[in-house]
CSV table of C-alpha atoms in Angstrom, one decimal:
chain,number,residue,atom,x,y,z
A,1,MET,CA,92.8,97.3,103.4
A,2,SER,CA,92.7,95.5,106.7
A,3,ARG,CA,93.8,92.1,105.4
A,4,SER,CA,95.1,90.4,102.3
A,5,ILE,CA,92.3,88.7,100.3
A,6,SER,CA,93.0,85.1,99.2
A,7,LEU,CA,92.2,84.3,95.5
A,8,PHE,CA,91.7,80.9,94.0
A,9,PHE,CA,91.8,80.2,90.2
A,10,SER,CA,89.6,77.3,89.0
A,11,TYR,CA,90.6,76.7,85.4
A,12,ALA,CA,91.3,74.1,82.7
A,13,HIS,CA,95.0,73.5,81.9
A,14,GLU,CA,94.3,74.3,78.3
A,15,ASP,CA,93.7,77.9,79.4
A,16,GLU,CA,96.9,78.2,81.4
A,17,ALA,CA,98.3,80.9,79.0
A,18,LEU,CA,95.2,83.1,79.5
A,19,ARG,CA,95.3,82.4,83.3
A,20,ASP,CA,98.9,83.7,83.3
A,21,GLU,CA,97.9,86.8,81.4
A,22,LEU,CA,95.2,87.5,84.0
A,23,ALA,CA,97.7,87.0,86.8
A,24,LYS,CA,100.0,89.6,85.3
A,25,HIS,CA,97.2,92.2,85.5
A,26,LEU,CA,96.7,91.3,89.2
A,27,SER,CA,100.4,91.8,89.9
A,28,ILE,CA,100.1,95.3,91.4
A,29,MET,CA,97.4,94.0,93.8
A,30,ARG,CA,99.7,91.2,94.8
A,31,ARG,CA,102.7,93.5,95.3
A,32,GLN,CA,100.6,95.9,97.4
A,33,GLY,CA,99.3,93.0,99.6
A,34,VAL,CA,95.7,93.4,98.5
A,35,ILE,CA,95.5,89.8,97.3
A,36,SER,CA,97.4,86.5,97.6
A,37,ASP,CA,96.5,84.2,94.7
A,38,TRP,CA,96.8,80.5,94.4
A,39,TYR,CA,96.5,77.9,91.6
A,40,ASP,CA,97.7,74.4,91.2
A,41,ARG,CA,101.1,75.3,89.9
A,42,ASP,CA,101.9,76.4,93.4
A,43,ILE,CA,101.7,72.8,94.7
A,44,THR,CA,105.1,71.8,96.1
A,45,ALA,CA,106.8,68.6,95.2
A,46,GLY,CA,105.6,65.6,97.3
A,47,SER,CA,102.3,67.3,98.2
A,48,GLU,CA,99.0,65.5,97.6
A,49,TRP,CA,97.6,67.7,94.8
A,50,ALA,CA,93.9,67.0,95.5
A,51,ASP,CA,94.4,67.9,99.2
A,52,ALA,CA,96.3,71.0,98.3
A,53,ILE,CA,93.6,72.2,96.0
A,54,ASP,CA,90.8,71.4,98.5
A,55,ASP,CA,92.6,73.3,101.3
A,56,ASN,CA,93.0,76.4,99.2
A,57,LEU,CA,89.5,76.2,97.6
A,58,ASN,CA,88.0,75.8,101.1
A,59,THR,CA,89.7,78.9,102.5
A,60,ALA,CA,89.7,81.4,99.6
A,61,ASP,CA,87.9,84.7,99.9
A,62,ILE,CA,87.3,85.0,96.1
A,63,ILE,CA,87.1,82.1,93.7
A,64,LEU,CA,87.5,82.8,90.0
A,65,LEU,CA,85.9,80.4,87.5
A,66,LEU,CA,87.8,80.8,84.3
A,67,VAL,CA,85.1,79.7,81.9
A,68,SER,CA,85.9,78.1,78.5
A,69,PRO,CA,84.9,75.0,76.5
A,70,ASP,CA,87.7,73.1,78.2
A,71,PHE,CA,86.5,74.3,81.7
A,72,ILE,CA,82.9,73.1,80.9
A,73,ALA,CA,84.3,69.8,79.6
A,74,SER,CA,86.5,69.1,82.6
A,75,ASP,CA,84.9,66.8,85.1
A,76,TYR,CA,87.2,68.1,87.8
A,77,CYS,CA,86.7,71.8,87.1
A,78,TYR,CA,82.9,71.5,86.6
A,79,ASP,CA,81.8,68.8,89.0
A,80,VAL,CA,84.4,69.2,91.8
A,81,GLU,CA,85.8,72.7,92.0
A,82,MET,CA,82.8,74.6,90.6
A,83,THR,CA,80.3,72.7,92.8
A,84,ARG,CA,82.4,73.3,95.9
A,85,ALA,CA,82.9,77.0,95.0
A,86,LEU,CA,79.1,77.5,94.6
A,87,GLU,CA,78.5,75.8,97.9
A,88,ARG,CA,80.8,78.2,99.6
A,89,HIS,CA,79.2,81.1,97.7
A,90,THR,CA,75.7,80.1,98.8
A,91,ALA,CA,77.0,79.7,102.4
A,92,LYS,CA,78.4,83.3,102.2
A,93,GLU,CA,81.9,82.0,102.9
A,94,ALA,CA,83.3,83.2,99.6
A,95,ILE,CA,82.5,85.3,96.5
A,96,VAL,CA,82.5,83.3,93.2
A,97,ILE,CA,83.2,85.3,90.0
A,98,PRO,CA,82.9,83.7,86.6
A,99,VAL,CA,85.4,85.0,84.1
A,100,ILE,CA,84.5,84.2,80.5
A,101,LEU,CA,87.8,83.4,78.7
A,102,ARG,CA,86.7,81.8,75.5
A,103,PRO,CA,83.3,81.5,73.7
A,104,THR,CA,81.2,78.6,75.0
A,105,ARG,CA,77.6,78.0,75.9
A,106,TRP,CA,77.5,78.6,79.7
A,107,GLN,CA,74.2,80.5,80.1
A,108,ASN,CA,72.4,77.6,81.7
A,109,ALA,CA,75.3,76.5,83.9
A,110,PRO,CA,74.8,76.6,87.7
A,111,PHE,CA,76.9,79.8,87.9
A,112,SER,CA,74.9,81.6,85.2
A,113,LYS,CA,73.0,83.8,87.7
A,114,LEU,CA,76.3,85.3,89.0
A,115,GLN,CA,77.7,88.5,87.6
A,116,ALA,CA,80.2,87.4,85.0
A,117,LEU,CA,83.3,89.3,83.8
A,118,PRO,CA,84.5,91.0,81.7
A,119,LYS,CA,82.0,93.7,80.6
A,120,ASN,CA,78.8,92.2,79.3
A,121,ALA,CA,80.3,88.7,79.8
A,122,LYS,CA,82.1,89.2,76.4
A,123,PRO,CA,84.7,86.4,76.2
A,124,VAL,CA,88.3,87.7,76.6
A,125,THR,CA,89.5,86.2,73.4
A,126,THR,CA,86.9,88.1,71.4
A,127,TRP,CA,88.1,91.6,72.5
A,128,PRO,CA,90.2,93.5,70.0
A,129,ASP,CA,92.7,94.2,72.8
A,130,GLN,CA,92.8,91.5,75.4
A,131,ASP,CA,94.7,93.7,77.8
A,132,GLU,CA,91.6,95.9,78.0
A,133,ALA,CA,89.5,92.9,78.9
A,134,PHE,CA,92.0,91.8,81.6
A,135,LEU,CA,92.2,95.3,83.0
A,136,TYR,CA,88.4,95.5,83.3
A,137,ILE,CA,88.5,92.1,85.1
A,138,ALA,CA,91.3,93.2,87.4
A,139,GLU,CA,89.6,96.5,88.4
A,140,ALA,CA,86.4,94.6,89.2
A,141,ILE,CA,88.3,92.1,91.3
A,142,TYR,CA,89.9,94.9,93.2
A,143,LYS,CA,86.5,96.4,94.1
A,144,VAL,CA,85.3,93.0,95.3
A,145,ALA,CA,88.5,92.5,97.3
A,146,GLU,CA,87.9,95.9,99.0
A,147,MET,CA,84.5,94.8,100.2
A,148,GLN,CA,85.7,91.4,101.3
A,149,ALA,CA,88.6,92.9,103.3
A,150,LYS,CA,86.0,94.6,105.6
A,151,LYS,CA,84.7,91.2,106.6
A,152,PRO,CA,86.3,88.6,109.0
A,153,ALA,CA,88.4,85.9,107.3
A,154,PRO,CA,86.4,82.7,106.4
A,155,SER,CA,87.1,79.7,108.6
A,156,PRO,CA,88.5,76.6,106.8
A,157,SER,CA,85.8,74.1,106.1
A,158,SER,CA,85.5,70.8,104.2
A,159,ALA,CA,81.7,70.9,103.8
A,160,PRO,CA,79.2,73.8,103.4
A,161,THR,CA,77.9,75.2,106.6
A,162,PRO,CA,74.2,76.0,106.4
A,163,THR,CA,73.4,79.6,107.1
A,164,PRO,CA,70.0,81.1,107.5
A,165,THR,CA,68.7,83.2,104.7
A,166,PRO,CA,69.3,86.9,105.5
A,167,VAL,CA,66.1,88.4,106.9
A,168,THR,CA,65.6,92.2,106.9
A,169,PRO,CA,64.8,93.2,110.5
A,170,SER,CA,61.4,94.7,110.9
A,171,PRO,CA,61.7,98.5,111.2
A,172,ALA,CA,60.6,100.3,114.4
A,173,PRO,CA,57.0,101.5,114.3
A,174,VAL,CA,58.1,105.1,113.8
A,175,ALA,CA,59.9,104.2,110.6
A,176,ALA,CA,56.5,103.7,108.8
A,177,THR,CA,55.8,107.4,109.4
A,178,VAL,CA,59.0,108.6,107.7
A,179,ASN,CA,58.7,109.9,104.2
A,180,TYR,CA,61.7,108.8,102.3
A,181,ASN,CA,62.9,110.7,99.2
A,182,ILE,CA,63.1,107.8,96.7
A,183,PRO,CA,64.9,109.8,93.9
A,184,THR,CA,67.6,110.7,96.4
A,185,ILE,CA,68.0,107.2,97.6
A,186,ARG,CA,68.3,106.1,94.0
A,187,ARG,CA,71.1,108.6,93.4
A,188,LEU,CA,72.8,107.5,96.6
A,189,LEU,CA,72.8,103.8,95.5
A,190,THR,CA,74.1,104.8,92.1
A,191,ALA,CA,76.9,106.7,93.7
A,192,VAL,CA,77.9,104.0,96.1
A,193,PHE,CA,77.6,100.8,94.0
A,194,ASP,CA,78.7,99.6,90.6
A,195,ASP,CA,77.4,96.4,89.0
A,196,GLU,CA,79.8,94.1,90.9
A,197,THR,CA,79.5,95.7,94.3
A,198,LEU,CA,75.7,96.0,94.0
A,199,ASP,CA,75.5,92.3,93.3
A,200,ILE,CA,77.6,91.5,96.4
A,201,PHE,CA,75.6,93.9,98.6
A,202,CYS,CA,72.3,92.3,97.6
A,203,PHE,CA,73.7,88.8,97.9
A,204,ASP,CA,74.8,89.6,101.4
A,205,TYR,CA,71.6,91.4,102.6
A,206,TYR,CA,68.8,91.0,100.1
A,207,ARG,CA,69.0,87.5,98.7
A,208,ASP,CA,65.5,87.6,97.1
A,209,VAL,CA,66.4,90.7,95.2
A,210,ARG,CA,69.7,89.3,94.1
A,211,ASP,CA,68.0,86.1,92.9
A,212,SER,CA,65.7,88.2,90.7
A,213,PHE,CA,68.7,89.7,88.7
A,214,SER,CA,69.3,88.3,85.2
A,215,GLN,CA,72.4,88.3,83.2
A,216,GLY,CA,72.8,91.6,81.4
A,217,MET,CA,70.4,93.5,83.6
A,218,SER,CA,71.4,97.1,83.9
A,219,ARG,CA,72.5,98.6,87.2
A,220,THR,CA,69.6,101.0,87.0
A,221,ALA,CA,67.1,98.1,86.8
A,222,LYS,CA,68.8,96.3,89.7
A,223,ILE,CA,68.6,99.4,91.9
A,224,GLN,CA,64.9,99.7,91.0
A,225,ARG,CA,64.4,96.1,92.1
A,226,LEU,CA,66.0,96.9,95.5
A,227,ILE,CA,64.0,100.1,96.0
A,228,GLU,CA,60.8,98.3,95.2
A,229,TYR,CA,61.7,95.6,97.7
A,230,CYS,CA,62.3,98.2,100.4
A,231,GLU,CA,59.0,99.9,99.6
A,232,ARG,CA,57.0,96.7,99.9
A,233,ASN,CA,58.8,95.8,103.2
A,234,LEU,CA,59.1,99.2,104.8
A,235,ALA,CA,62.8,98.5,104.8
A,236,PHE,CA,64.4,101.8,103.9
A,237,GLU,CA,65.7,102.5,107.4
A,238,THR,CA,67.7,99.3,107.4
A,239,LEU,CA,68.9,99.8,103.8
A,240,LEU,CA,70.3,103.2,104.6
A,241,GLN,CA,72.0,101.9,107.7
A,242,ARG,CA,73.8,99.3,105.6
A,243,VAL,CA,74.7,101.8,102.8
A,244,GLU,CA,76.2,104.1,105.5
A,245,GLN,CA,78.4,101.2,106.6
A,246,GLU,CA,79.5,100.6,103.0
A,247,ASN,CA,80.3,104.2,102.2
A,248,PRO,CA,80.0,106.7,105.0
A,249,ALA,CA,81.3,109.6,102.9
A,250,GLN,CA,78.7,109.3,100.2
A,251,TYR,CA,76.0,108.7,102.8
A,252,GLU,CA,76.8,111.9,104.6
A,253,ARG,CA,76.7,113.7,101.2
A,254,PHE,CA,73.1,112.6,100.5
A,255,LYS,CA,71.9,112.4,104.1
A,256,PRO,CA,70.1,115.9,104.2
A,257,GLN,CA,67.9,114.9,101.3
A,258,LEU,CA,67.1,111.3,102.2
A,259,THR,CA,63.8,112.1,103.9
A,260,ALA,CA,61.2,114.5,102.8
């Protein structure tokens, strides 16, 4: 990785024990310099706690929302930290990942359109083996950190910075005459992306497609949405250029069959 990815935990203090367990599963990433994580226990004596939280929330690359009944009930977690996190996510300054710790009704919350962890958004405490749930979460975070490490570090900010909605460049006229092999493109996308990285890719480049995803939608269905978008907008050339940037090795593997 080119740089260490900063990670911010937004959680209710009632969930501190679960937060600590998650942190243990991220330890290898911390030791290897993949991530540097922060939570409010790291505030030094004499520091203004609100300022310290704001500073770290406003500079984090990845923000974890540790969702539980207490998180939803906390005015500070829900109204302050979550709101600011989603502002930064919308401005493409950070990636927000909901982590469902304990059963609670969250499906209509502002973050409900985001890909939640662990698998199938099944609350950690309902898994027969919680270590398996935390391992799944840690592996997903590692994949997101890999993608974030390829990007420039976010600049500190105290308010969201408006950014234009990503627009797919119009392809050159010759692109309309190219016959793309859709089944091969589908296999390429399946080889390059898992659920989490596909969500991030579409959020970065195809916001309309990402906004059409629903909680629990399969990766196959998401890829089909992306392919249909590219068919409608004659955007396969740009799509393949971006996929090549994400994973040159897989792109080269499929390249000979991408066009008919």
